[in-house]
């Protein structure tokens, strides 16, 4: 889209420094900036200086997912999974003589090397796309003007026809006495020492995943959450499976329980629960959710409306209450997943600069929880289908011992589930808890996106022997 130039006699639309100014160089911001530049727009993107542990003044190109979220977390998941692999290898003929030791610091060093490499990769992607990169803290001062405080302390102003807010979110703290003694996922990914006793508060993705990570590395883990089961919002049947797997692997579960107070002691941290119990820990992790990162952006002062959580209010095109200001990703608190932020960022660039107004499509978005074994889902849960489906539904389930576990003797089953519309025969939802679930579910998501029916699933030839073939051989309805 051509830039509007100011006429020499002062008549016409004003000239801006940039067509698009992006605040936040995480997944959504980077994707939108690169796509807009590909359409011919003059684009700048601003991000805080790089640091593995984020704060209000440091961050880094790549954002939460790449630097202190999904990517480093999965590296730790891989690291923690070897302990069970060593156990399982015995019945496959492997004898490991002598003690097996784990070096937490070596893993963290390699994790930091990888996220530093990725930080450089993202910078090169932006540079090769012709996007101007600015380092510093940005905030809005007018509808078309951004102020950036650069690392050298200099204040500079930049004008833009369009501004995109893509600043993500930050971890929340439980508001209890002693809360300053706890850490969040940011610090958990960079602890200097591996804790021996860990208490985790929160039964969502982050809490469940870190419970598996630290348990796999030999720590004693207690997981507290307010509901009867962890992973609120997921299929209830799958939530129960995850809870059972965590327990069987040695994680102590405390449902319907929260913390009331933390106290520093010589031995570590004393934890008090709302049931009157007391426990001791080396580390207490708050994993109770995240809040949109809008506090220092001065958005409301220029007329951008926020909701009660601090999220930017947007319409179905990701446009804020000011027509030239847009927002994508966690800062809008819609569907807080990295691939969704990528989709939203692409849609904004197409809408504003590609001449093709495009709404994000939130149907059939797959996701995964990287517990051990992982859980992955796409489409409607059974509970959602009962509430939302126009017709009756049929549920197909399968529970079986994976071939690997029949030899290793690990007492852990794989669970699969399909939700089908009785009248149209369309598959409305799929879920799986078991090895390789995310890899399998990505393919299932394509099928659901294309409107696949149960008959088409049944007519598909499976890959044998594999767990995935079970999705095309579930012939008998469970209920």
PDB file of C-alpha atoms in Angstrom, residues 120-298:
ATOM      1  CA  UNK A 120      19.617 -13.908  16.350  1.00  0.00           C
ATOM      2  CA  UNK A 121      17.553 -15.875  13.825  1.00  0.00           C
ATOM      3  CA  UNK A 122      14.507 -13.669  14.432  1.00  0.00           C
ATOM      4  CA  UNK A 123      16.606 -10.526  14.055  1.00  0.00           C
ATOM      5  CA  UNK A 124      17.937 -11.766  10.709  1.00  0.00           C
ATOM      6  CA  UNK A 125      14.416 -12.628   9.531  1.00  0.00           C
ATOM      7  CA  UNK A 126      13.308  -9.071  10.245  1.00  0.00           C
ATOM      8  CA  UNK A 127      16.392  -7.523   8.668  1.00  0.00           C
ATOM      9  CA  UNK A 128      16.103  -9.673   5.529  1.00  0.00           C
ATOM     10  CA  UNK A 129      12.451  -8.600   5.224  1.00  0.00           C
ATOM     11  CA  UNK A 130      13.425  -4.923   5.222  1.00  0.00           C
ATOM     12  CA  UNK A 131      11.941  -4.190   8.648  1.00  0.00           C
ATOM     13  CA  UNK A 132      13.643  -1.490  10.744  1.00  0.00           C
ATOM     14  CA  UNK A 133      14.473  -2.821  14.227  1.00  0.00           C
ATOM     15  CA  UNK A 134      14.475  -0.502  17.211  1.00  0.00           C
ATOM     16  CA  UNK A 135      15.596  -1.480  20.716  1.00  0.00           C
ATOM     17  CA  UNK A 136      13.994   0.127  23.741  1.00  0.00           C
ATOM     18  CA  UNK A 137      10.720   0.624  25.576  1.00  0.00           C
ATOM     19  CA  UNK A 138       7.876   2.005  23.469  1.00  0.00           C
ATOM     20  CA  UNK A 139       4.656   3.708  24.453  1.00  0.00           C
ATOM     21  CA  UNK A 140       2.006   5.709  22.647  1.00  0.00           C
ATOM     22  CA  UNK A 141       1.942   9.478  23.089  1.00  0.00           C
ATOM     23  CA  UNK A 142      -0.602  10.249  20.372  1.00  0.00           C
ATOM     24  CA  UNK A 143      -2.836   8.238  18.068  1.00  0.00           C
ATOM     25  CA  UNK A 144      -0.109   8.155  15.402  1.00  0.00           C
ATOM     26  CA  UNK A 145       2.985   8.797  17.522  1.00  0.00           C
ATOM     27  CA  UNK A 146       5.167   6.409  19.545  1.00  0.00           C
ATOM     28  CA  UNK A 147       7.851   7.373  22.042  1.00  0.00           C
ATOM     29  CA  UNK A 148      10.813   5.018  22.448  1.00  0.00           C
ATOM     30  CA  UNK A 149      13.259   5.151  25.344  1.00  0.00           C
ATOM     31  CA  UNK A 150      16.405   3.621  23.871  1.00  0.00           C
ATOM     32  CA  UNK A 151      19.001   1.723  25.966  1.00  0.00           C
ATOM     33  CA  UNK A 152      21.284   4.801  25.921  1.00  0.00           C
ATOM     34  CA  UNK A 153      18.521   6.745  27.681  1.00  0.00           C
ATOM     35  CA  UNK A 154      17.624   8.823  24.636  1.00  0.00           C
ATOM     36  CA  UNK A 155      13.943   9.589  23.965  1.00  0.00           C
ATOM     37  CA  UNK A 156      12.883   9.499  20.326  1.00  0.00           C
ATOM     38  CA  UNK A 157       9.507   9.888  18.644  1.00  0.00           C
ATOM     39  CA  UNK A 158       8.289   7.997  15.582  1.00  0.00           C
ATOM     40  CA  UNK A 159       5.082   8.533  13.646  1.00  0.00           C
ATOM     41  CA  UNK A 160       3.129   5.805  11.885  1.00  0.00           C
ATOM     42  CA  UNK A 161      -0.069   5.563   9.917  1.00  0.00           C
ATOM     43  CA  UNK A 162      -0.852   2.256  11.646  1.00  0.00           C
ATOM     44  CA  UNK A 163       0.357   0.912  14.998  1.00  0.00           C
ATOM     45  CA  UNK A 164       0.239  -2.732  16.076  1.00  0.00           C
ATOM     46  CA  UNK A 165       0.318  -3.716  19.749  1.00  0.00           C
ATOM     47  CA  UNK A 166       1.881  -7.160  20.137  1.00  0.00           C
ATOM     48  CA  UNK A 167       3.386  -7.046  23.634  1.00  0.00           C
ATOM     49  CA  UNK A 168       2.090 -10.405  24.884  1.00  0.00           C
ATOM     50  CA  UNK A 169       1.448 -11.167  28.536  1.00  0.00           C
ATOM     51  CA  UNK A 170       3.195 -11.604  31.879  1.00  0.00           C
ATOM     52  CA  UNK A 171       2.897 -14.227  34.595  1.00  0.00           C
ATOM     53  CA  UNK A 172       0.592 -13.429  37.517  1.00  0.00           C
ATOM     54  CA  UNK A 173       1.402 -13.703  41.214  1.00  0.00           C
ATOM     55  CA  UNK A 174      -0.917 -15.099  43.869  1.00  0.00           C
ATOM     56  CA  UNK A 175      -1.740 -12.245  46.236  1.00  0.00           C
ATOM     57  CA  UNK A 176      -0.848 -13.872  49.568  1.00  0.00           C
ATOM     58  CA  UNK A 177       1.595 -12.991  52.377  1.00  0.00           C
ATOM     59  CA  UNK A 178       5.113 -13.983  51.332  1.00  0.00           C
ATOM     60  CA  UNK A 179       4.322 -13.920  47.610  1.00  0.00           C
ATOM     61  CA  UNK A 180       7.723 -12.358  46.901  1.00  0.00           C
ATOM     62  CA  UNK A 181       9.317 -15.714  47.851  1.00  0.00           C
ATOM     63  CA  UNK A 182       7.684 -17.460  44.887  1.00  0.00           C
ATOM     64  CA  UNK A 183       8.866 -17.555  41.280  1.00  0.00           C
ATOM     65  CA  UNK A 184       7.077 -17.667  37.934  1.00  0.00           C
ATOM     66  CA  UNK A 185       7.813 -19.677  34.796  1.00  0.00           C
ATOM     67  CA  UNK A 186      10.326 -17.009  33.693  1.00  0.00           C
ATOM     68  CA  UNK A 187      12.621 -17.716  36.639  1.00  0.00           C
ATOM     69  CA  UNK A 188      11.835 -21.458  36.602  1.00  0.00           C
ATOM     70  CA  UNK A 189      13.529 -21.738  33.213  1.00  0.00           C
ATOM     71  CA  UNK A 190      16.737 -20.180  34.551  1.00  0.00           C
ATOM     72  CA  UNK A 191      17.179 -21.423  38.138  1.00  0.00           C
ATOM     73  CA  UNK A 192      20.820 -21.695  39.162  1.00  0.00           C
ATOM     74  CA  UNK A 193      20.245 -24.928  41.092  1.00  0.00           C
ATOM     75  CA  UNK A 194      17.843 -27.809  40.520  1.00  0.00           C
ATOM     76  CA  UNK A 195      15.379 -27.779  43.444  1.00  0.00           C
ATOM     77  CA  UNK A 196      14.846 -30.977  45.433  1.00  0.00           C
ATOM     78  CA  UNK A 197      11.408 -29.988  46.784  1.00  0.00           C
ATOM     79  CA  UNK A 198       8.999 -28.050  44.590  1.00  0.00           C
ATOM     80  CA  UNK A 199       5.505 -26.736  45.229  1.00  0.00           C
ATOM     81  CA  UNK A 200       3.524 -25.609  42.191  1.00  0.00           C
ATOM     82  CA  UNK A 201       0.327 -23.578  42.411  1.00  0.00           C
ATOM     83  CA  UNK A 202      -1.907 -23.828  39.340  1.00  0.00           C
ATOM     84  CA  UNK A 203      -3.302 -26.710  37.320  1.00  0.00           C
ATOM     85  CA  UNK A 204      -3.066 -25.180  33.833  1.00  0.00           C
ATOM     86  CA  UNK A 205      -0.557 -25.871  31.059  1.00  0.00           C
ATOM     87  CA  UNK A 206       2.401 -24.349  32.868  1.00  0.00           C
ATOM     88  CA  UNK A 207       1.811 -25.957  36.249  1.00  0.00           C
ATOM     89  CA  UNK A 208       1.219 -29.427  34.815  1.00  0.00           C
ATOM     90  CA  UNK A 209       4.202 -29.220  32.474  1.00  0.00           C
ATOM     91  CA  UNK A 210       6.640 -28.041  35.155  1.00  0.00           C
ATOM     92  CA  UNK A 211       5.354 -30.743  37.512  1.00  0.00           C
ATOM     93  CA  UNK A 212       6.399 -33.296  34.910  1.00  0.00           C
ATOM     94  CA  UNK A 213       9.717 -31.586  34.217  1.00  0.00           C
ATOM     95  CA  UNK A 214      10.912 -31.408  37.820  1.00  0.00           C
ATOM     96  CA  UNK A 215       9.503 -34.813  38.705  1.00  0.00           C
ATOM     97  CA  UNK A 216      11.392 -36.329  35.777  1.00  0.00           C
ATOM     98  CA  UNK A 217      14.585 -34.722  37.038  1.00  0.00           C
ATOM     99  CA  UNK A 218      14.201 -36.299  40.475  1.00  0.00           C
ATOM    100  CA  UNK A 219      12.585 -33.544  42.519  1.00  0.00           C
ATOM    101  CA  UNK A 220       9.723 -34.100  44.964  1.00  0.00           C
ATOM    102  CA  UNK A 221       6.788 -32.228  43.423  1.00  0.00           C
ATOM    103  CA  UNK A 222       3.488 -31.149  44.995  1.00  0.00           C
ATOM    104  CA  UNK A 223       0.903 -29.681  42.609  1.00  0.00           C
ATOM    105  CA  UNK A 224      -1.940 -27.556  44.020  1.00  0.00           C
ATOM    106  CA  UNK A 225      -5.017 -26.488  42.045  1.00  0.00           C
ATOM    107  CA  UNK A 226      -8.458 -25.149  42.901  1.00  0.00           C
ATOM    108  CA  UNK A 227     -10.620 -27.588  40.917  1.00  0.00           C
ATOM    109  CA  UNK A 228     -11.183 -31.317  41.218  1.00  0.00           C
ATOM    110  CA  UNK A 229      -8.987 -31.950  38.158  1.00  0.00           C
ATOM    111  CA  UNK A 230      -6.136 -30.049  36.472  1.00  0.00           C
ATOM    112  CA  UNK A 231      -6.343 -28.464  32.996  1.00  0.00           C
ATOM    113  CA  UNK A 232      -9.668 -26.640  33.241  1.00  0.00           C
ATOM    114  CA  UNK A 233     -11.210 -26.205  29.786  1.00  0.00           C
ATOM    115  CA  UNK A 234      -9.953 -29.510  28.412  1.00  0.00           C
ATOM    116  CA  UNK A 235     -12.082 -32.632  27.999  1.00  0.00           C
ATOM    117  CA  UNK A 236     -12.957 -33.962  31.467  1.00  0.00           C
ATOM    118  CA  UNK A 237     -12.083 -37.530  30.537  1.00  0.00           C
ATOM    119  CA  UNK A 238      -8.633 -36.448  29.358  1.00  0.00           C
ATOM    120  CA  UNK A 239      -8.114 -34.296  32.450  1.00  0.00           C
ATOM    121  CA  UNK A 240      -8.658 -37.369  34.605  1.00  0.00           C
ATOM    122  CA  UNK A 241      -6.142 -39.332  32.512  1.00  0.00           C
ATOM    123  CA  UNK A 242      -3.492 -36.614  32.912  1.00  0.00           C
ATOM    124  CA  UNK A 243      -4.071 -36.486  36.686  1.00  0.00           C
ATOM    125  CA  UNK A 244      -3.698 -40.258  36.956  1.00  0.00           C
ATOM    126  CA  UNK A 245      -0.496 -40.232  34.892  1.00  0.00           C
ATOM    127  CA  UNK A 246       1.016 -37.459  37.015  1.00  0.00           C
ATOM    128  CA  UNK A 247       0.190 -39.361  40.177  1.00  0.00           C
ATOM    129  CA  UNK A 248       1.533 -42.656  38.849  1.00  0.00           C
ATOM    130  CA  UNK A 249       4.811 -40.959  37.940  1.00  0.00           C
ATOM    131  CA  UNK A 250       5.193 -39.652  41.489  1.00  0.00           C
ATOM    132  CA  UNK A 251       3.694 -36.145  41.510  1.00  0.00           C
ATOM    133  CA  UNK A 252       1.679 -35.404  44.681  1.00  0.00           C
ATOM    134  CA  UNK A 253      -1.671 -33.880  43.689  1.00  0.00           C
ATOM    135  CA  UNK A 254      -3.656 -31.494  45.906  1.00  0.00           C
ATOM    136  CA  UNK A 255      -7.021 -30.799  44.219  1.00  0.00           C
ATOM    137  CA  UNK A 256      -9.434 -28.184  45.576  1.00  0.00           C
ATOM    138  CA  UNK A 257      -6.564 -26.586  47.470  1.00  0.00           C
ATOM    139  CA  UNK A 258      -4.701 -23.292  47.330  1.00  0.00           C
ATOM    140  CA  UNK A 259      -1.980 -21.593  49.371  1.00  0.00           C
ATOM    141  CA  UNK A 260      -2.632 -19.024  52.087  1.00  0.00           C
ATOM    142  CA  UNK A 261       0.882 -17.925  53.102  1.00  0.00           C
ATOM    143  CA  UNK A 262       4.606 -18.391  52.424  1.00  0.00           C
ATOM    144  CA  UNK A 263       7.363 -17.954  55.021  1.00  0.00           C
ATOM    145  CA  UNK A 264      11.127 -17.933  54.632  1.00  0.00           C
ATOM    146  CA  UNK A 265      12.953 -20.484  56.822  1.00  0.00           C
ATOM    147  CA  UNK A 266      16.529 -21.711  57.202  1.00  0.00           C
ATOM    148  CA  UNK A 267      15.625 -24.841  55.232  1.00  0.00           C
ATOM    149  CA  UNK A 268      13.837 -23.011  52.412  1.00  0.00           C
ATOM    150  CA  UNK A 269      10.197 -21.902  52.223  1.00  0.00           C
ATOM    151  CA  UNK A 270       7.362 -22.973  54.518  1.00  0.00           C
ATOM    152  CA  UNK A 271       4.047 -23.215  52.687  1.00  0.00           C
ATOM    153  CA  UNK A 272       0.648 -22.930  54.368  1.00  0.00           C
ATOM    154  CA  UNK A 273      -2.466 -24.215  52.599  1.00  0.00           C
ATOM    155  CA  UNK A 274      -6.053 -23.049  52.929  1.00  0.00           C
ATOM    156  CA  UNK A 275      -6.790 -26.471  54.492  1.00  0.00           C
ATOM    157  CA  UNK A 276      -4.419 -25.799  57.374  1.00  0.00           C
ATOM    158  CA  UNK A 277      -1.569 -28.011  56.136  1.00  0.00           C
ATOM    159  CA  UNK A 278       2.100 -27.010  56.190  1.00  0.00           C
ATOM    160  CA  UNK A 279       4.788 -28.124  53.739  1.00  0.00           C
ATOM    161  CA  UNK A 280       8.422 -27.242  53.102  1.00  0.00           C
ATOM    162  CA  UNK A 281       9.924 -26.447  49.718  1.00  0.00           C
ATOM    163  CA  UNK A 282      13.053 -25.168  48.047  1.00  0.00           C
ATOM    164  CA  UNK A 283      11.048 -23.479  45.292  1.00  0.00           C
ATOM    165  CA  UNK A 284       7.425 -22.338  45.042  1.00  0.00           C
ATOM    166  CA  UNK A 285       6.182 -21.757  41.502  1.00  0.00           C
ATOM    167  CA  UNK A 286       3.122 -19.615  40.816  1.00  0.00           C
ATOM    168  CA  UNK A 287       1.502 -20.884  37.610  1.00  0.00           C
ATOM    169  CA  UNK A 288      -1.920 -19.303  38.056  1.00  0.00           C
ATOM    170  CA  UNK A 289      -2.200 -17.601  34.684  1.00  0.00           C
ATOM    171  CA  UNK A 290      -0.974 -14.565  32.785  1.00  0.00           C
ATOM    172  CA  UNK A 291      -2.101 -10.964  32.362  1.00  0.00           C
ATOM    173  CA  UNK A 292      -1.949  -8.817  29.195  1.00  0.00           C
ATOM    174  CA  UNK A 293       1.165  -6.697  29.009  1.00  0.00           C
ATOM    175  CA  UNK A 294      -0.351  -3.214  28.583  1.00  0.00           C
ATOM    176  CA  UNK A 295       0.515  -1.480  31.852  1.00  0.00           C
ATOM    177  CA  UNK A 296       3.241   0.853  30.511  1.00  0.00           C
ATOM    178  CA  UNK A 297       1.937   1.465  26.975  1.00  0.00           C
ATOM    179  CA  UNK A 298      -0.207   4.555  27.756  1.00  0.00           C
TER     180      UNK A 298
END
